[in-house]
XYZ file of C-alpha atoms in Angstrom:
613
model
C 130.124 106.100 113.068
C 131.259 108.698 110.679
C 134.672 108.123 108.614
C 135.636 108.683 105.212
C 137.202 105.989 102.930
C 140.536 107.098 103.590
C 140.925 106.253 107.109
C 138.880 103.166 106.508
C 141.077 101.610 104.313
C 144.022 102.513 106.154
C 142.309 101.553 109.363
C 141.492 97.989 107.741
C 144.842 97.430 106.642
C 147.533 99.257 108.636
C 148.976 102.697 107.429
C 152.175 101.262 105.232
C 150.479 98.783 103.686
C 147.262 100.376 102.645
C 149.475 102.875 100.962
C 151.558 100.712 99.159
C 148.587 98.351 98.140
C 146.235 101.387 97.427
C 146.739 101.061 93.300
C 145.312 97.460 93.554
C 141.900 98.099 95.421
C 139.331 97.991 93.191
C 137.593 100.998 92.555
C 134.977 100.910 95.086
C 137.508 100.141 97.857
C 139.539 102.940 96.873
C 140.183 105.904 98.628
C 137.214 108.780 97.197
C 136.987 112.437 96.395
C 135.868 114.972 99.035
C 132.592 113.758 97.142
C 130.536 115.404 94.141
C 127.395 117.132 95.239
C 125.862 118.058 91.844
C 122.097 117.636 90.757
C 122.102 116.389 87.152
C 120.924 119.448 84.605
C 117.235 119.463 84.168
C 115.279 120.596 80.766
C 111.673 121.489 80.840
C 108.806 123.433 79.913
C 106.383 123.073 76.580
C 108.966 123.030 74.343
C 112.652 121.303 74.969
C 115.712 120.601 72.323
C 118.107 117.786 73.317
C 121.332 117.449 70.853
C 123.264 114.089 70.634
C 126.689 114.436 70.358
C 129.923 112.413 70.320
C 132.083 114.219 73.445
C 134.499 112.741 76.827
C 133.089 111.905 80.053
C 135.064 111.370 83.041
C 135.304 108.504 85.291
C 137.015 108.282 88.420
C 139.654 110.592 87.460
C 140.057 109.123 83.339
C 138.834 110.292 80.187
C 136.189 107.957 78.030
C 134.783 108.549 74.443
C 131.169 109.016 75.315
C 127.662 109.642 73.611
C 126.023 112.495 75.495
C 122.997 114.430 75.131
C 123.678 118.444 75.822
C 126.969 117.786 76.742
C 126.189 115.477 79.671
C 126.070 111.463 80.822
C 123.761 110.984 81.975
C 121.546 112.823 79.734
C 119.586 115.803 81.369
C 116.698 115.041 83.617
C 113.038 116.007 81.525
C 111.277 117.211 83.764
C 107.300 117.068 82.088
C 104.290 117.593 83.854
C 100.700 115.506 83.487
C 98.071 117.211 81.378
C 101.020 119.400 79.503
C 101.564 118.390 75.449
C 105.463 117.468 75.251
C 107.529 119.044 72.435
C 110.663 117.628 72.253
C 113.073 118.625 69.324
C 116.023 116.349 69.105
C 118.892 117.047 66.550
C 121.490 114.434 65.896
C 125.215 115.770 65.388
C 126.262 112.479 64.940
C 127.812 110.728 61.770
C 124.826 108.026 62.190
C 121.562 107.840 62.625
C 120.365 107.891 66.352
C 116.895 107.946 67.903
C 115.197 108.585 71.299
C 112.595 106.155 72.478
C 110.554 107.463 75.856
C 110.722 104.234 77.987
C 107.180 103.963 79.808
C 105.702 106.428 78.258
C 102.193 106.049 76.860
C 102.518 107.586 73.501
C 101.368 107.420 69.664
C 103.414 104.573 68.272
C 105.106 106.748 65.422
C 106.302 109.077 68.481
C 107.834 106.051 70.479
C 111.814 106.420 68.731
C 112.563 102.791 67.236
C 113.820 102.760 64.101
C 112.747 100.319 61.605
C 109.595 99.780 63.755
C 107.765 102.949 64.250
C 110.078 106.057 62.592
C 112.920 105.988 60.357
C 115.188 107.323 62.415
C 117.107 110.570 62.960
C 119.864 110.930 60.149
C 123.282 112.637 60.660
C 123.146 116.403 61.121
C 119.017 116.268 61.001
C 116.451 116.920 64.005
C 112.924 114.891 64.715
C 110.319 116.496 66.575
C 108.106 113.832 69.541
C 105.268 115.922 69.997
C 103.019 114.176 72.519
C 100.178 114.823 75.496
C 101.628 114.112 78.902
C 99.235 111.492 80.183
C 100.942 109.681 83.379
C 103.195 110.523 86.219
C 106.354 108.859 87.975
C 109.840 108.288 86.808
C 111.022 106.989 83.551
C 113.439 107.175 81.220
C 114.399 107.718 77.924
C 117.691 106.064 75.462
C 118.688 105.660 72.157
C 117.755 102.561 69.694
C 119.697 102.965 67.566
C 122.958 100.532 67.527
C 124.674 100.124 70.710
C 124.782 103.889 71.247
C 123.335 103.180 74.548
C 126.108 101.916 75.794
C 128.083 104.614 75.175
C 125.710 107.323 77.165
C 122.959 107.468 75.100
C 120.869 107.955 78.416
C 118.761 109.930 80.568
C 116.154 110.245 83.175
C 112.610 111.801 83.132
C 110.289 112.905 86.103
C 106.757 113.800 85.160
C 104.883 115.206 87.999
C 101.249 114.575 88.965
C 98.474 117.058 88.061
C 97.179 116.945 91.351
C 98.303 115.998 94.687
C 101.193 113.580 95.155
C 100.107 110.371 97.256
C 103.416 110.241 98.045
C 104.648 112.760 100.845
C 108.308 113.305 100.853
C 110.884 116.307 102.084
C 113.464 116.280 99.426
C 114.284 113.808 96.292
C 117.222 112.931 94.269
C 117.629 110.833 91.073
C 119.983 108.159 91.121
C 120.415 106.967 87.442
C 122.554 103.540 87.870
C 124.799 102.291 84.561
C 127.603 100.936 83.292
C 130.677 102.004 81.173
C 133.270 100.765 79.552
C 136.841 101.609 77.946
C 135.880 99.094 75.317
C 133.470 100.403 72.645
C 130.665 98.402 72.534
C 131.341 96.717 69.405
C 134.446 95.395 70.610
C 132.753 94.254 73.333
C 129.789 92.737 70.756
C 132.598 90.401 68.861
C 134.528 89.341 72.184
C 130.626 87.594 73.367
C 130.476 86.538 69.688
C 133.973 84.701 69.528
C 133.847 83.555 73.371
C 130.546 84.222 75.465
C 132.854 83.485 78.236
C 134.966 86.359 77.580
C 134.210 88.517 80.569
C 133.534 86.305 83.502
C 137.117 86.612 85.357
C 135.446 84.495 88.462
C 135.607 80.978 87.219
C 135.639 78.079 90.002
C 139.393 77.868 91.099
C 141.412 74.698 92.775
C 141.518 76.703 96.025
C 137.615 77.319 95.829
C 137.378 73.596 95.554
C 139.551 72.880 98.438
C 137.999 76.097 100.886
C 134.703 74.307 100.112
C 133.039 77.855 98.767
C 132.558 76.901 95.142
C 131.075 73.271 93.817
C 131.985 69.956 94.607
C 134.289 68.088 92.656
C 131.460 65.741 92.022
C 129.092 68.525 91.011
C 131.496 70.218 88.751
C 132.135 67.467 87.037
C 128.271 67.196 86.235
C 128.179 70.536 85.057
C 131.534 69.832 83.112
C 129.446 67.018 80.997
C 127.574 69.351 79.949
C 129.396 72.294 79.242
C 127.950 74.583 81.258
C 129.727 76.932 83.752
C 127.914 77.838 87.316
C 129.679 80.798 87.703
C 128.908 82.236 84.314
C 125.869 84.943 85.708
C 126.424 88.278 83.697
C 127.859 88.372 80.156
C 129.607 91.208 80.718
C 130.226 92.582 84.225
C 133.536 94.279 86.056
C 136.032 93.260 84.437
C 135.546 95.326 81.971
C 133.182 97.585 83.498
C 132.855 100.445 85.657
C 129.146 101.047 87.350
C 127.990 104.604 87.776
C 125.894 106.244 89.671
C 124.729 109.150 87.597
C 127.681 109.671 85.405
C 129.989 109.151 88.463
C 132.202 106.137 89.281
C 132.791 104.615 92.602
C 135.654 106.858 93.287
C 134.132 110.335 92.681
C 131.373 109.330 95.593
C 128.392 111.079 93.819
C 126.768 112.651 96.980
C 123.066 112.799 97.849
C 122.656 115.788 100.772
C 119.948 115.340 103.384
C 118.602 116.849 106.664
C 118.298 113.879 109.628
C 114.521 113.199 109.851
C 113.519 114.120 106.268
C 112.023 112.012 104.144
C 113.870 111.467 101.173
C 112.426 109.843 98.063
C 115.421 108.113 95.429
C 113.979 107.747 91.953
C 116.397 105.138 91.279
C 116.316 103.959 87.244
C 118.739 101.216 85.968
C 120.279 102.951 82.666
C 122.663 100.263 82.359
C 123.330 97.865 79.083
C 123.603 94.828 80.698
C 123.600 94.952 84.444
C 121.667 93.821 86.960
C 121.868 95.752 90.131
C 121.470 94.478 93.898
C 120.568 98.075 95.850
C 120.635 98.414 99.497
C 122.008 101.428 101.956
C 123.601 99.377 104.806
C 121.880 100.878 108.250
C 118.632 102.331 106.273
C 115.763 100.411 105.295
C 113.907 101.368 102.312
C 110.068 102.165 101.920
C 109.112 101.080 97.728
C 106.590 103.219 96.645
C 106.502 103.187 93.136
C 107.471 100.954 90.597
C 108.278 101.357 86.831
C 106.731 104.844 87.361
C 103.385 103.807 88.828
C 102.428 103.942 92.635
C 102.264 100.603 95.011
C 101.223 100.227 98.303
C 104.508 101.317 100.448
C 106.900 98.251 101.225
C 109.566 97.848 103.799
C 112.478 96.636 102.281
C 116.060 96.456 102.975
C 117.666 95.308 99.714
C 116.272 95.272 96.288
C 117.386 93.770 92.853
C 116.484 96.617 89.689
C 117.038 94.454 85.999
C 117.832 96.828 83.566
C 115.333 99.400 82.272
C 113.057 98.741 85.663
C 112.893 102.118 88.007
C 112.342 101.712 91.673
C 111.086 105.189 93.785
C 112.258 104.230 97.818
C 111.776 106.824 100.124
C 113.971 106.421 103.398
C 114.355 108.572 106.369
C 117.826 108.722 108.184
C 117.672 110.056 111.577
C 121.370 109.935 112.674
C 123.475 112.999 111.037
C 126.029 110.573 109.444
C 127.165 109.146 106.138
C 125.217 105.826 104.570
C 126.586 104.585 101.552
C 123.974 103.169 98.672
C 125.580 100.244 97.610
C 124.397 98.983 93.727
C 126.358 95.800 93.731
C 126.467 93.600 90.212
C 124.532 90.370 90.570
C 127.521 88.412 89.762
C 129.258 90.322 92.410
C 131.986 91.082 89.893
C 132.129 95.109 91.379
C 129.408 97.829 92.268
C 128.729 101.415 91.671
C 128.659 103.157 95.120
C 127.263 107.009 96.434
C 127.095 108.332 99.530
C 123.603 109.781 101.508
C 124.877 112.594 104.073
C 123.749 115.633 105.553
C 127.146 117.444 103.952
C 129.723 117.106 101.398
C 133.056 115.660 102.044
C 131.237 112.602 103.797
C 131.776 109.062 103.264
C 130.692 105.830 105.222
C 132.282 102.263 105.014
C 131.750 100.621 101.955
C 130.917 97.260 102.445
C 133.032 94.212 100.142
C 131.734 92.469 97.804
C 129.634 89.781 98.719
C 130.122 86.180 97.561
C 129.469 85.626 93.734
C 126.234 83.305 93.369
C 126.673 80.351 91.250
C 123.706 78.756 89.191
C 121.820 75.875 90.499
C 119.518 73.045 88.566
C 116.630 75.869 88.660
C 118.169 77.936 86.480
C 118.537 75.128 84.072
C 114.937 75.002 84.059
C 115.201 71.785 86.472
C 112.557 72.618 88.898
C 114.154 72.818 92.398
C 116.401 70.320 92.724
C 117.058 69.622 96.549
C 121.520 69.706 96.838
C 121.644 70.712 93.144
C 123.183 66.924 91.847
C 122.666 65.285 88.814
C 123.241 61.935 90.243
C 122.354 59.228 87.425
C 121.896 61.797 84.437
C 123.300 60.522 81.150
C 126.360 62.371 79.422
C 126.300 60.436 76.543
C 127.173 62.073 73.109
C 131.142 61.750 73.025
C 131.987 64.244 76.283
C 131.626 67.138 73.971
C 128.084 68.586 74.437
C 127.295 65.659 77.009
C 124.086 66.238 78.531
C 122.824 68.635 75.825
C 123.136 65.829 73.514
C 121.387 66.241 70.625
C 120.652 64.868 67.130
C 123.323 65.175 64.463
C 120.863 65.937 61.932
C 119.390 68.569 64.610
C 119.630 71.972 62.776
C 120.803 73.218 65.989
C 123.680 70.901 66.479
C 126.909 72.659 65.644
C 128.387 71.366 62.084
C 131.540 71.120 63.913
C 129.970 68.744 66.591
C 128.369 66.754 64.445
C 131.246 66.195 62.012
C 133.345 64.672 64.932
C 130.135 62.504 65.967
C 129.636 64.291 69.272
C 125.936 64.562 68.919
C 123.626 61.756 69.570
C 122.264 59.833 67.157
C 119.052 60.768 65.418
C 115.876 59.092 66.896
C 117.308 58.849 70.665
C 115.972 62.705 71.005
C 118.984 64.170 72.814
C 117.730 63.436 76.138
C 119.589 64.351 79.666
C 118.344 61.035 80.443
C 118.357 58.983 83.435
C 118.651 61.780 86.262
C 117.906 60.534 89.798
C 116.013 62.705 91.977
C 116.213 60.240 94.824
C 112.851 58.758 93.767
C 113.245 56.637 90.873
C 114.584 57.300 87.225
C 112.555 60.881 86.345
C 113.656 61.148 82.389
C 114.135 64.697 81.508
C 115.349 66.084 78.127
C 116.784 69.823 77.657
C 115.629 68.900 73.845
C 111.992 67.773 73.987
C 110.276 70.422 71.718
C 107.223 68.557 71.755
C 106.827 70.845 74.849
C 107.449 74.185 73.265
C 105.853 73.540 69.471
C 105.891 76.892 68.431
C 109.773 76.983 69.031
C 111.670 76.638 65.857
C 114.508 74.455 65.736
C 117.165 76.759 64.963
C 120.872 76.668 66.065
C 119.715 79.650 68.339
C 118.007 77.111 70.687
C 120.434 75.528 72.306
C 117.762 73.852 75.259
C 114.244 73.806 76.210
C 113.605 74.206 79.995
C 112.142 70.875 81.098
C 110.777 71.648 84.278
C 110.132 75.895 84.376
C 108.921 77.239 87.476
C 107.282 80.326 88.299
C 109.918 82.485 90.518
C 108.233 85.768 90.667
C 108.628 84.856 94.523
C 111.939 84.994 94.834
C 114.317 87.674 95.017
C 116.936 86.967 92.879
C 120.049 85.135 92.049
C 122.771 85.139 94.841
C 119.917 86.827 97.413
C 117.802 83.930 98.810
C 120.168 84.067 101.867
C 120.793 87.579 102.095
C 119.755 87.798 106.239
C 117.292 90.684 105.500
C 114.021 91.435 103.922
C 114.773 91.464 99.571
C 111.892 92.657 97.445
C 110.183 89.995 95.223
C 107.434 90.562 92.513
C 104.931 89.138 94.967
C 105.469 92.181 97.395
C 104.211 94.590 94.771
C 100.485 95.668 95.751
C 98.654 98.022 92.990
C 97.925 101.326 94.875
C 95.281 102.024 92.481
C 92.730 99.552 91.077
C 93.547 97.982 87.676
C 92.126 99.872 84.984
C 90.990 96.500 82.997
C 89.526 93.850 85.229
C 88.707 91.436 82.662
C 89.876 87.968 82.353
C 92.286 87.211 79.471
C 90.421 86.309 76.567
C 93.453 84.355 75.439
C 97.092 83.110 76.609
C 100.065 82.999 74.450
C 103.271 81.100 75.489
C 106.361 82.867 74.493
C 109.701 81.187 75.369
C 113.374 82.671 75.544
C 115.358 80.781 73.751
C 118.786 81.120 72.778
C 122.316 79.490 72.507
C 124.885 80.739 74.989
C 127.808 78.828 73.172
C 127.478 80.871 70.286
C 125.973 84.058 72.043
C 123.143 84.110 70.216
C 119.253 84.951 71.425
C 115.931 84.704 70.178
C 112.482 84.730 71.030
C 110.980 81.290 70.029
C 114.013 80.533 67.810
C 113.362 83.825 66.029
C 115.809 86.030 65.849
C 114.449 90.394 64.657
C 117.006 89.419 61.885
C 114.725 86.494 60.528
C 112.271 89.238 59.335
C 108.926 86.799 60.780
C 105.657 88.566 60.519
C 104.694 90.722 63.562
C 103.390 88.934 66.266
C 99.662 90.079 66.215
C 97.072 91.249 68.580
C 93.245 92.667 68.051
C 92.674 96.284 69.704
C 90.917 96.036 72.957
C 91.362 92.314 73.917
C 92.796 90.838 76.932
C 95.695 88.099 76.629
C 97.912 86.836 79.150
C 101.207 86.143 78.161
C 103.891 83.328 79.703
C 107.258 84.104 79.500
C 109.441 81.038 79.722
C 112.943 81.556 80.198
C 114.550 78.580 78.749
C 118.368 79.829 78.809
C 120.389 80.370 82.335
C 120.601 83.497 81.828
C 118.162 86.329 83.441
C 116.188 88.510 80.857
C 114.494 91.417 81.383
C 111.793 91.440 79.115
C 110.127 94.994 77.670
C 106.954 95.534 76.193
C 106.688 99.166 74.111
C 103.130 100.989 73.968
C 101.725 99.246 77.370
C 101.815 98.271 80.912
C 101.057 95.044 81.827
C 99.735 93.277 85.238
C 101.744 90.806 86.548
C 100.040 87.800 87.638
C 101.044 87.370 91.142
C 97.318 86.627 93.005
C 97.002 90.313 93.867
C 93.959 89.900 91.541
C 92.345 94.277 90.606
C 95.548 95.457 92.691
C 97.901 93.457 90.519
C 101.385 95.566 90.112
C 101.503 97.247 86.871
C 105.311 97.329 84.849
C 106.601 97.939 81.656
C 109.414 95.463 82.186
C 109.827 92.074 84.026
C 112.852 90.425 84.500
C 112.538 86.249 84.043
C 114.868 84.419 85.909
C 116.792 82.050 84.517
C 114.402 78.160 84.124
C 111.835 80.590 85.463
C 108.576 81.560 84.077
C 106.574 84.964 84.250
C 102.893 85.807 83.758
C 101.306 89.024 82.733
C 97.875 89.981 81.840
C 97.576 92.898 79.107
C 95.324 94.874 77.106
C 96.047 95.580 73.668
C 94.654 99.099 73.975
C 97.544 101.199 71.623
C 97.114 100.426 67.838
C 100.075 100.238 66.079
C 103.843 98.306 65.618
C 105.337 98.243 69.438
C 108.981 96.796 70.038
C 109.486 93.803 72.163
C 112.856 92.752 73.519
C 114.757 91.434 75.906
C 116.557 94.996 77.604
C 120.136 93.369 77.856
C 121.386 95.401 75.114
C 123.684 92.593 73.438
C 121.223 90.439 73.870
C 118.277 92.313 71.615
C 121.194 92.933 69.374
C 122.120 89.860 69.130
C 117.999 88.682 68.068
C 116.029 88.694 71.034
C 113.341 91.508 69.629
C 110.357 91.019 67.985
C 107.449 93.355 66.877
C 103.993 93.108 68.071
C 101.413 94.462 66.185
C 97.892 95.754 67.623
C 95.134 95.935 64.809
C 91.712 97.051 64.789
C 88.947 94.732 65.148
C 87.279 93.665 61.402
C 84.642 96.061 60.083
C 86.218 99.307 62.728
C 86.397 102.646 61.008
C-alpha cells in the first residue's frame, strides 16, 4: 500500500488534470518533498545558553520572518535529566524584552519566566540565568511570555529523563512539536479579531450547504441568525491564514519519522501552537497514551486524539508492515492540517486523507444543556432583531452604546432573557443574562452571556469527533499510573467562569480582564480547593495553571489524571482538585494566545498560613 503523494494525486485525478490543478491543492494535498528526515538540535548538560533572535524560517518552500532560539523553529530540544540542577543562560538579541517560561515544570516562582508576574523580564541585548533542581520527568515545553512572540517561533520542546528506570519500554522515540504559522505578524492578526472576530473563518454556511442538506436548516439558521451567533465560527484563527507544522516543517516538506517494522515507537507529541486545536490520528495505526502533560497514565488504546494547545500527549505505536503511515494533525474546525510521515526510510509517503467535514456548534456549546435536534423552537428574539436572543438591558454596562442608542436592547427590568424556549415539554425559561447564577461575575461589556445550563463534558471527545467511527480519547480515559500524591478532600471549592464577548473579541475571567489590575486571586499554602471551570462563551479554552498540577475530577478518585492544562469545552464545565503547595505569584490563563492577550489571565497568589516563619 506504499505510494508517494505524487502518484496519489495524479492517480485521484487523472494525469492532465492533476497537473494543471496542482497550484490549487491545498498544501496538505500537494505533491511533497522526497521528505525531511532531521531530528531537531538538542542542548543539554549542567549548564545550557539559548539566544533569541529575530531570523527566516522556511515553510514549504517560502521564506517567513521568524523568532527562533539558536537559529532554529522550533527551538532546540532540552534535554534535562531528574535529580540534575538546571542552568539555563538565556540572552535576548532582540530589540524587546522577551522571556522563557518552563511549561510544567515544578520550579521556584521567580524562575518560572512571566514578566510582570514573577521576573521583570529579559531586556534587549541582556541575558537571565533559570537556575533550578530537576525534580520530574516526561515531556514539556518551554515559550516566550512576552507579547505575541510566541507566535512567531518563540518555541521549543524539553525531555527530562527519569532517574531510574523508565515504566515505559519503547525501541526508538521522536518528538513531534505541532504549531502554527503565519505570513501575518501576529499583531496584524491581533487587530483583524479586534475589528471583526469573524475575520478568519472562510467556512461560513453557504446556499448550496443549505440545499445538499450538510450545513443547518433554514429553520435553524434562522434561530441562530436572531441571535447573532454563527455555528460555523469554531477557531478564531485557523487555515486561512495559517499553515500547521509539524516541527518547523509544513505539510509539503513531509517531516519524516524513520522506524524499523515491529519497534515500538514512542511520539512525544506537544501542541506549540497559538491558537490551534489539533485532532491527531495515523490512519492504519492505533495509538497506546501513556503519558499525559508529562506524567505517566495507565496505557490507553486509542485511535484518534484531540491535544488543546500547551497539552503534550506521549503515544507509543508499533507498525508491523514496512510501509508509509501518515500522522495526520487536522484543525478542529477542519479549516487544514499539518501532516508527517512514519516510515521505515526516507523518500516515503502514504495517502493523506481530506479533510473531514467542519463541525458546527450545537445548543451545548451555548451552555444549553443537550438539546435533543439542536432547535430553539418557541425562544424569544425580542430586542429589535439586532442582538435578538442575547437581549439585554439598555442600561446593562455590557450592552453596546451603539445598540442601545438605536433601542436594540431590551428594556431594563425584563432581564434580557432568551425566553420562552420549548424543549418539547412545556415553556423551560432560560436567560443567557441571569447573573444571579454567576454572582461573582462582573457585569462588564466583556460578558457578553452566562451559560444557563453548563454541563460537565470531560466525557466527550471533542467538537466535530462524537461520530468519528473509532475509539477518541476523552478526559475520563485518563487513569493515574501512580497514586495521587494528596488524597485529601478539598477543603474548599471556588467557581471560576470564562467569560467573554466574542462580538468585540474580548475575554476575561469572571469579567476581569489582567488589564483591570484586580488583586491576585488568593490561596493559603498547603490547602486543598477544587476549582470549577465554567466555560460560558462557545468557544473552547484551554485553561493553564503555573506552579502546579492539578487532578481532574473524573471519579478515578487516588488515580485521578494529573495535568497542567485542561481544555473546557465550549457551555462545558471542568473540575480539578489542587494543592496550593508552591508559595508565590503563579500565572493563570487561558493558552489561546489572543485570547490571554486579549484579558483572559489572572494571577493567583499562594501565601503562607498566619503566624508561619
Amino acid at each position: 500500500m506504499q505510494m508517494d503523494r505524487r502518484r496519489f494525486v495524479t492517480g485521484a485525478l487523472g494525469g492532465g488534470t492533476a497537473v494543471a490543478l496542482a497550484p490549487w491543492f491545498p498544501a496538505w494535498a500537494q505533491s511533497v518533498s522526497p521528505g525531511i528526515v532531521a531530528p531537531l538540535p538538542t542542548v543539554s548538560g549542567n549548564d545550557i545558553t539559548l539566544r533569541i533572535a529575530r531570523q527566516t524560517m522556511r515553510i514549504d518552500g517560502k521564506a517567513s520572518r521568524a523568532i527562533g532560539i539558536n537559529g532554529t523553529v522550533p527551538a532546540p530540544l532540552v534535554r534535562l535529566k531528574e535529580g540534575q540542577t538546571a542552568k539555563l543562560t538565556v540572552v535576548n538579541d532582540l530589540d524587546e524584552d522577551s522571556s522563557i517560561h518552563w511549561h510544567g515544570l515544578i520550579l521556584p516562582f521567580h524562575m518560572d519566566g512571566v514578566p510582570g508576574v514573577s521576573f521583570p523580564g529579559i531586556k534587549p541585548r541582556s541575558s537571565f540565568i533559570y537556575e533550578f533542581p530537576v525534580i520530574q520527568s516526561g515531556t514539556y515545553w518551554y515559550h516566550s511570555h512576552s507579547g505575541l512572540q510566541e507566535q512567531l517561533g518563540h518555541y521549543g520542546p524539553i525531555v527530562i529523563d527519569p532517574a531510574g528506570a523508565d515504566p515505559i519500554g519503547y525501541d526508538r522515540e521522536h518528538v513531534v512539536v505541532l504549531s502554527d504559522h503565519s505570513q501575518l505578524s501576529p499583531e496584524a492578526i491581533f487587530r483583524k479579531l479586534k475589528v471583526n472576530p469573524g475575520h478568519f473563518n472562510m467556512q461560513r454556511q453557504t446556499l448550496s450547504g443549505l440545499l445538499a442538506g450538510k450545513d443547518q436548516s433554514l429553520k435553524e439558521r434562522v434561530e441562530w441568525g436572531a441571535m447573532r451567533m454563527d455555528p460555523t465560527d469554531i477557531a478564531d484563527v485557523n487555515g486561512s491564514t495559517y499553515t500547521f507544522l509539524v516541527n518547523g516543517h509544513g505539510p509539503r516538506d513531509n517531516w519524516t519519522a524513520l522506524f524499523n517494522p515491529g519497534e515500538r515507537v514512542r511520539l512525544r507529541i506537544i501542541n506549540a501552537s497559538a491558537m490551534t486545536i489539533f485532532n491527531v490520528r495515523i490512519p492504519g495505526l492505533r495509538m497506546t497514551v501513556v503519558q499525559a502533560d508529562g506524567l505517566n497514565v495507565v496505557p490507553t488504546d486509542i485511535d484518534e486524539f484531540q491535544i488543546a494547545v500547551a497539552e503534550t500527549y506521549d503515544v507509543i505505536v508499533t507498525p508491523i508492515e514496512d510501509r508509509a503511515y501518515t500522522l495526520v494533525a487536522e484543525a478542529n474546525d477542519r479549516s487544514g492540517m499539518g501532516r508527517a510521515t512514519l516510515a521505515p526510510r526516507a523518500g516515503m509517503a502514504a495517502e493523506v486523507p481530506p479533510l473531514r467535514e467542519r463541525p458546527l456548534a450545537t445548543m451545548k456549546d451555548m451552555g444549553m444543556g443537550d438539546m435533543s435536534g439542536g432547535s430553539m423552537a418557541g425562544m424569544d428574539h425580542s430586542g429589535g432583531g439586532n442582538m435578538g436572543a442575547m437581549a439585554m438591558p439598555a442600561s446593562d454596562p455590557a450592552c453596546p452604546p451603539e445598540h442601545a442608542k438605536m433601542g436594540h436592547c431590551t428594556p431594563a427590568g425584563d432581564g434580557g432573557a432568551m425566553a420562552g424556549m420549548d424543549h418539547g415539554s412545556g415553556s423551560m425559561q432560560h436567560s443567557m443574562r441571569d447573573f444571579s447564577v454567576a454572582p461573582q461575575v462582573k457585569r462588564d461589556p466583556s460578558v457578553q452571556t452566562i451559560s444557563p445550563m453548563p454541563t460537565d463534558r470531560m466525557g466527550e471527545p471533542g467538537q466535530g469527533l462524537e461520530n468519528a467511527g473509532h475509539k477518541v480519547l476523552t478526559y475520563h480515559d485518563l487513569v493515574a499510573l501512580e497514586r495521587n500524591p494528596d488524597l485529601r478532600a478539598a477543603e474548599r471549592s471556588l467557581d471560576i467562569h470564562l467569560t467573554g464577548n466574542m462580538e468585540r473579541f474580548m475575554w476575561s475571567f469572571d469579567g476581569v480582564k489582567m488589564s483591570d489590575h484586580h488583586e491576585p486571586i488568593p490561596f493559603t499554602e498547603g490547602e486543598r480547593v477544587r476549582i470549577n471551570l465554567i466555560n460560558d462563551s462557545m468557544m473552547s479554552h484551554p485553561i493553564h495553571l503555573h506552579g502546579h498540577f492539578f487532578e481532574l475530577v473524573t471519579g478515578k478518585g487516588d488515580r485521578s489524571p494529573r495535568k497542567h492544562t485542561v481544555l473546557v469545552q465550549p457551555g462545558g464545565t471542568a473540575s480539578f482538585d489542587f494543592t496550593a503547595d508552591a508559595l508565590g505569584d503563579w500565572a493563570f490563563h487561558c493558552h489561546m494566545l489572543y485570547h490571554m492577550h486579549a484579558g483572559m489571565m489572572r494571577v493567583v497568589s499562594v501565601r503562607p498560613k498566619e503566624g508561619a516563619a
